Amino acid sequence: MHSEHPSKQPPAKFHLLSAISSLQMDKNLTHRELCEKLQLEHPTWYISSKRVNKLKSESMSETIGDPCIAVKIAGDISLSTSVTEGLLLLLTNLTPILQSRPTSNLAALKFIRDNLPVGTPQEPLILFPREQHIIEWYYHIYYTIQESDERPFHPVMLEIYGKKRCPRGALIIVKNGDGFLPDAPKFDMDINDLGRTLWWYIKSGKDPVTEASERQLMHYIEQSDGRM
C-alpha cells in the first residue's frame, strides 16, 4: 500500500512523547491545537491524531486502583539539559508507590521508613510546588544518611539544593501541609505535578529554602489575618 504522506515518516515513540510533554507543559491546548502545533514544529513527521491522543492519555492518565501515596526517586538517575528530553527523562524516573492510604500518622511514618534505603532517616527537606500561589501544602523529601556514606549525591537534589544540603541515595517524596490526614485523597501524589515542580526548580534556579521561608511566612500572615 502507498502511504498518504510518502515524504513524511512517523516519529519514534520517545520523540513524539517528548514533543507532546513539552507542548503540554503549562499550556491548556485542545487536542486539535496540540496536533497542529506538533505538525508545525515537526514538518517532516507524519502526525496521527489517534496516536497523539493515545500517548497523551498514557502520559497524563490518573492512577486507577490503589492511590499513589508517595514517589520514589532512585539515586542514580541521569538528567538532560534539553527542555524536551529533560522533563520526560525525569518523569520516567519517578516511581509511584501505590497502596491503600495509611490510617494514622504513625502508620504513614512507618510506611516511609520501610521504603527508605538503609541508613538513619533524616528531617525531611521541604519543597513547595511550582505554582507560587500555593502556600498551604508542600512536598516532604525523606532520605537517610549512612556512616562513612559513599553514595553519590542525588543528581536531582544536587541541582535544586546544591552540595551543602544535598542528600545521598534514593528518596521518598510525599505531600504534607495544613490539616494533614494520612487517609485524605488530597494528599495523594501526582507524578506529573511533582515532575514539573522538580523541573521548574532545576531550570529556574529558585532557592528552595528561600522559597519555603517566604511561602511559610505568607501562610502565617494569612492565618493571622483570619483570626483577627
CSV table of C-alpha atoms in Angstrom, one decimal:
chain,number,residue,atom,x,y,z
A,1,MET,CA,0.0,0.0,0.0
A,2,HIS,CA,1.1,3.6,-0.7
A,3,SER,CA,1.3,6.0,2.2
A,4,GLU,CA,-0.9,9.1,2.2
A,5,HIS,CA,2.2,11.0,3.2
A,6,PRO,CA,5.2,9.5,1.2
A,7,SER,CA,7.6,12.2,2.3
A,8,LYS,CA,6.8,12.0,5.9
A,9,GLN,CA,7.7,9.4,8.5
A,10,PRO,CA,6.0,8.7,11.9
A,11,PRO,CA,8.4,9.6,14.7
A,12,ALA,CA,9.7,7.2,17.3
A,13,LYS,CA,7.6,6.9,20.4
A,14,PHE,CA,10.2,8.6,22.6
A,15,HIS,CA,10.5,11.6,20.3
A,16,LEU,CA,6.7,12.1,19.9
A,17,LEU,CA,6.1,11.7,23.7
A,18,SER,CA,8.9,14.2,24.3
A,19,ALA,CA,7.3,16.7,22.0
A,20,ILE,CA,3.8,16.2,23.5
A,21,SER,CA,5.2,16.7,27.0
A,22,SER,CA,7.0,19.9,26.0
A,23,LEU,CA,3.9,21.4,24.4
A,24,GLN,CA,1.5,20.3,27.2
A,25,MET,CA,3.7,21.9,30.0
A,26,ASP,CA,1.9,25.0,31.3
A,27,LYS,CA,-0.4,25.1,28.3
A,28,ASN,CA,-4.1,24.2,28.1
A,29,LEU,CA,-4.2,23.1,24.4
A,30,THR,CA,-7.1,21.3,22.9
A,31,HIS,CA,-6.3,18.0,21.1
A,32,ARG,CA,-6.7,19.6,17.7
A,33,GLU,CA,-4.4,22.6,18.7
A,34,LEU,CA,-1.8,20.1,20.1
A,35,CYS,CA,-1.7,18.1,16.8
A,36,GLU,CA,-1.5,21.3,14.8
A,37,LYS,CA,1.4,22.6,16.9
A,38,LEU,CA,3.2,19.3,16.7
A,39,GLN,CA,2.9,19.3,12.9
A,40,LEU,CA,4.1,22.9,12.7
A,41,GLU,CA,7.2,22.3,14.8
A,42,HIS,CA,8.0,19.0,13.1
A,43,PRO,CA,7.0,19.3,9.4
A,44,THR,CA,8.8,16.1,8.4
A,45,TRP,CA,6.8,13.9,10.8
A,46,TYR,CA,3.6,12.1,9.9
A,47,ILE,CA,1.3,13.0,12.9
A,48,SER,CA,-1.5,10.6,13.6
A,49,SER,CA,-4.2,12.3,15.7
A,50,LYS,CA,-5.2,8.9,17.1
A,51,ARG,CA,-1.6,8.1,18.1
A,52,VAL,CA,-1.2,11.5,19.8
A,53,ASN,CA,-4.4,11.1,21.8
A,54,LYS,CA,-3.2,7.6,22.9
A,55,LEU,CA,0.2,8.8,24.0
A,56,LYS,CA,-1.3,11.9,25.7
A,57,SER,CA,-3.7,9.8,27.6
A,58,GLU,CA,-0.9,7.4,28.7
A,59,SER,CA,1.3,10.2,29.9
A,60,MET,CA,-1.4,12.2,31.8
A,61,SER,CA,-3.5,9.3,33.0
A,62,GLU,CA,-4.6,9.2,36.6
A,63,THR,CA,-3.8,6.3,38.9
A,64,ILE,CA,-6.5,3.7,38.9
A,65,GLY,CA,-6.9,1.4,41.9
A,66,ASP,CA,-4.7,2.0,44.8
A,67,PRO,CA,-3.8,5.7,45.2
A,68,CYS,CA,-0.2,7.0,44.7
A,69,ILE,CA,0.7,8.0,48.2
A,70,ALA,CA,4.4,8.5,47.6
A,71,VAL,CA,7.0,8.7,44.9
A,72,LYS,CA,10.5,7.1,45.0
A,73,ILE,CA,13.4,8.5,43.1
A,74,ALA,CA,16.5,6.4,42.7
A,75,GLY,CA,19.8,7.9,43.5
A,76,ASP,CA,21.5,7.1,40.2
A,77,ILE,CA,19.2,8.7,37.6
A,78,SER,CA,20.6,10.8,34.8
A,79,LEU,CA,19.5,14.2,33.7
A,80,SER,CA,19.4,16.1,30.4
A,81,THR,CA,19.6,19.8,29.9
A,82,SER,CA,17.3,19.5,26.9
A,83,VAL,CA,13.9,21.1,27.5
A,84,THR,CA,12.1,18.4,25.5
A,85,GLU,CA,14.1,15.4,26.8
A,86,GLY,CA,14.9,16.6,30.3
A,87,LEU,CA,11.3,16.7,31.7
A,88,LEU,CA,10.4,13.4,30.1
A,89,LEU,CA,13.6,11.7,31.4
A,90,LEU,CA,12.8,13.0,34.9
A,91,LEU,CA,9.2,11.8,34.7
A,92,THR,CA,10.3,8.3,33.7
A,93,ASN,CA,12.5,8.1,36.8
A,94,LEU,CA,9.7,8.9,39.2
A,95,THR,CA,8.4,5.6,40.6
A,96,PRO,CA,4.9,5.8,42.1
A,97,ILE,CA,4.3,3.8,45.3
A,98,LEU,CA,0.7,2.5,45.0
A,99,GLN,CA,-1.1,1.1,48.1
A,100,SER,CA,-4.0,1.9,50.3
A,101,ARG,CA,-3.7,5.1,52.3
A,102,PRO,CA,-2.3,4.9,55.9
A,103,THR,CA,-4.9,5.3,58.6
A,104,SER,CA,-2.7,7.2,61.1
A,105,ASN,CA,0.3,9.4,61.3
A,106,LEU,CA,2.3,6.5,62.9
A,107,ALA,CA,1.4,4.2,60.0
A,108,ALA,CA,2.4,6.9,57.5
A,109,LEU,CA,5.8,7.3,59.1
A,110,LYS,CA,6.3,3.6,59.3
A,111,PHE,CA,5.5,3.3,55.6
A,112,ILE,CA,8.1,6.0,54.8
A,113,ARG,CA,10.7,4.3,57.0
A,114,ASP,CA,10.1,0.9,55.4
A,115,ASN,CA,10.6,2.3,51.9
A,116,LEU,CA,13.7,4.3,52.6
A,117,PRO,CA,17.2,2.9,51.8
A,118,VAL,CA,19.3,1.6,54.6
A,119,GLY,CA,20.5,4.3,57.0
A,120,THR,CA,19.4,6.8,59.6
A,121,PRO,CA,16.2,8.7,58.5
A,122,GLN,CA,16.7,12.5,58.5
A,123,GLU,CA,14.5,15.5,59.0
A,124,PRO,CA,12.8,15.9,55.6
A,125,LEU,CA,13.5,18.7,53.1
A,126,ILE,CA,10.6,21.0,52.3
A,127,LEU,CA,9.8,21.8,48.7
A,128,PHE,CA,6.8,23.9,47.8
A,129,PRO,CA,5.1,23.3,44.4
A,130,ARG,CA,5.9,25.4,41.3
A,131,GLU,CA,2.5,27.1,41.5
A,132,GLN,CA,3.6,30.1,43.6
A,133,HIS,CA,0.2,30.9,44.9
A,134,ILE,CA,0.1,27.6,46.8
A,135,ILE,CA,1.1,28.1,50.5
A,136,GLU,CA,-1.0,25.6,52.4
A,137,TRP,CA,0.9,22.4,51.3
A,138,TYR,CA,4.3,21.3,50.2
A,139,TYR,CA,6.4,18.2,49.4
A,140,HIS,CA,8.4,16.4,52.1
A,141,ILE,CA,11.6,14.8,50.8
A,142,TYR,CA,12.7,11.9,53.0
A,143,TYR,CA,16.2,10.4,52.9
A,144,THR,CA,18.8,8.6,55.0
A,145,ILE,CA,22.4,9.0,56.0
A,146,GLN,CA,24.9,6.3,56.5
A,147,GLU,CA,28.1,6.0,58.5
A,148,SER,CA,31.0,6.8,56.1
A,149,ASP,CA,28.4,7.4,53.4
A,150,GLU,CA,30.0,6.9,50.0
A,151,ARG,CA,26.8,7.0,48.0
A,152,PRO,CA,26.8,9.8,45.3
A,153,PHE,CA,24.8,13.0,45.9
A,154,HIS,CA,21.3,12.7,44.5
A,155,PRO,CA,21.5,14.2,40.9
A,156,VAL,CA,18.1,15.9,41.0
A,157,MET,CA,18.5,17.3,44.6
A,158,LEU,CA,22.1,18.4,43.8
A,159,GLU,CA,20.7,20.6,41.0
A,160,ILE,CA,18.0,22.0,43.3
A,161,TYR,CA,19.6,22.3,46.7
A,162,GLY,CA,23.3,22.4,45.9
A,163,LYS,CA,26.0,20.3,47.5
A,164,LYS,CA,25.7,21.7,51.1
A,165,ARG,CA,22.1,20.5,51.6
A,166,CYS,CA,22.0,17.6,49.0
A,167,PRO,CA,21.0,14.1,50.3
A,168,ARG,CA,22.6,10.9,49.0
A,169,GLY,CA,20.9,7.8,47.8
A,170,ALA,CA,17.2,7.1,46.9
A,171,LEU,CA,14.5,9.4,48.1
A,172,ILE,CA,10.8,9.1,49.1
A,173,ILE,CA,8.6,12.2,48.5
A,174,VAL,CA,5.1,12.7,50.0
A,175,LYS,CA,2.7,15.6,50.4
A,176,ASN,CA,2.2,17.4,53.7
A,177,GLY,CA,0.7,20.6,55.0
A,178,ASP,CA,-2.2,22.1,56.8
A,179,GLY,CA,-4.7,19.7,58.3
A,180,PHE,CA,-2.7,16.7,57.1
A,181,LEU,CA,-4.7,13.5,57.3
A,182,PRO,CA,-2.9,10.4,56.1
A,183,ASP,CA,-6.0,8.9,54.5
A,184,ALA,CA,-7.2,12.1,52.8
A,185,PRO,CA,-7.2,11.9,49.0
A,186,LYS,CA,-6.0,15.5,48.7
A,187,PHE,CA,-2.6,14.3,49.9
A,188,ASP,CA,-2.2,11.7,47.2
A,189,MET,CA,0.7,12.3,44.9
A,190,ASP,CA,0.5,13.3,41.2
A,191,ILE,CA,3.7,12.3,39.3
A,192,ASN,CA,3.2,14.8,36.6
A,193,ASP,CA,2.9,17.7,39.0
A,194,LEU,CA,5.9,16.6,41.0
A,195,GLY,CA,8.0,16.2,37.9
A,196,ARG,CA,7.1,19.6,36.7
A,197,THR,CA,7.9,21.1,40.1
A,198,LEU,CA,11.3,19.5,40.2
A,199,TRP,CA,12.0,20.6,36.6
A,200,TRP,CA,10.9,24.1,37.5
A,201,TYR,CA,13.4,24.4,40.3
A,202,ILE,CA,16.1,22.9,38.2
A,203,LYS,CA,15.6,25.3,35.3
A,204,SER,CA,14.6,28.4,37.2
A,205,GLY,CA,17.4,28.3,39.7
A,206,LYS,CA,15.0,29.2,42.5
A,207,ASP,CA,16.4,28.7,46.0
A,208,PRO,CA,14.0,26.1,47.6
A,209,VAL,CA,14.9,27.2,51.1
A,210,THR,CA,14.2,30.9,50.5
A,211,GLU,CA,11.0,29.9,48.6
A,212,ALA,CA,9.8,27.8,51.5
A,213,SER,CA,10.5,30.6,54.0
A,214,GLU,CA,8.6,33.1,52.0
A,215,ARG,CA,5.6,30.9,51.5
A,216,GLN,CA,5.5,29.8,55.1
A,217,LEU,CA,5.6,33.5,56.1
A,218,MET,CA,2.8,34.3,53.7
A,219,HIS,CA,0.8,31.4,55.1
A,220,TYR,CA,1.4,32.6,58.7
A,221,ILE,CA,0.2,36.1,57.8
A,222,GLU,CA,-2.9,34.8,56.1
A,223,GLN,CA,-3.7,32.6,59.1
A,224,SER,CA,-3.2,35.5,61.5
A,225,ASP,CA,-5.4,37.8,59.4
A,226,GLY,CA,-8.1,35.2,59.5
A,227,ARG,CA,-8.0,35.1,63.3
A,228,MET,CA,-8.3,38.8,63.8
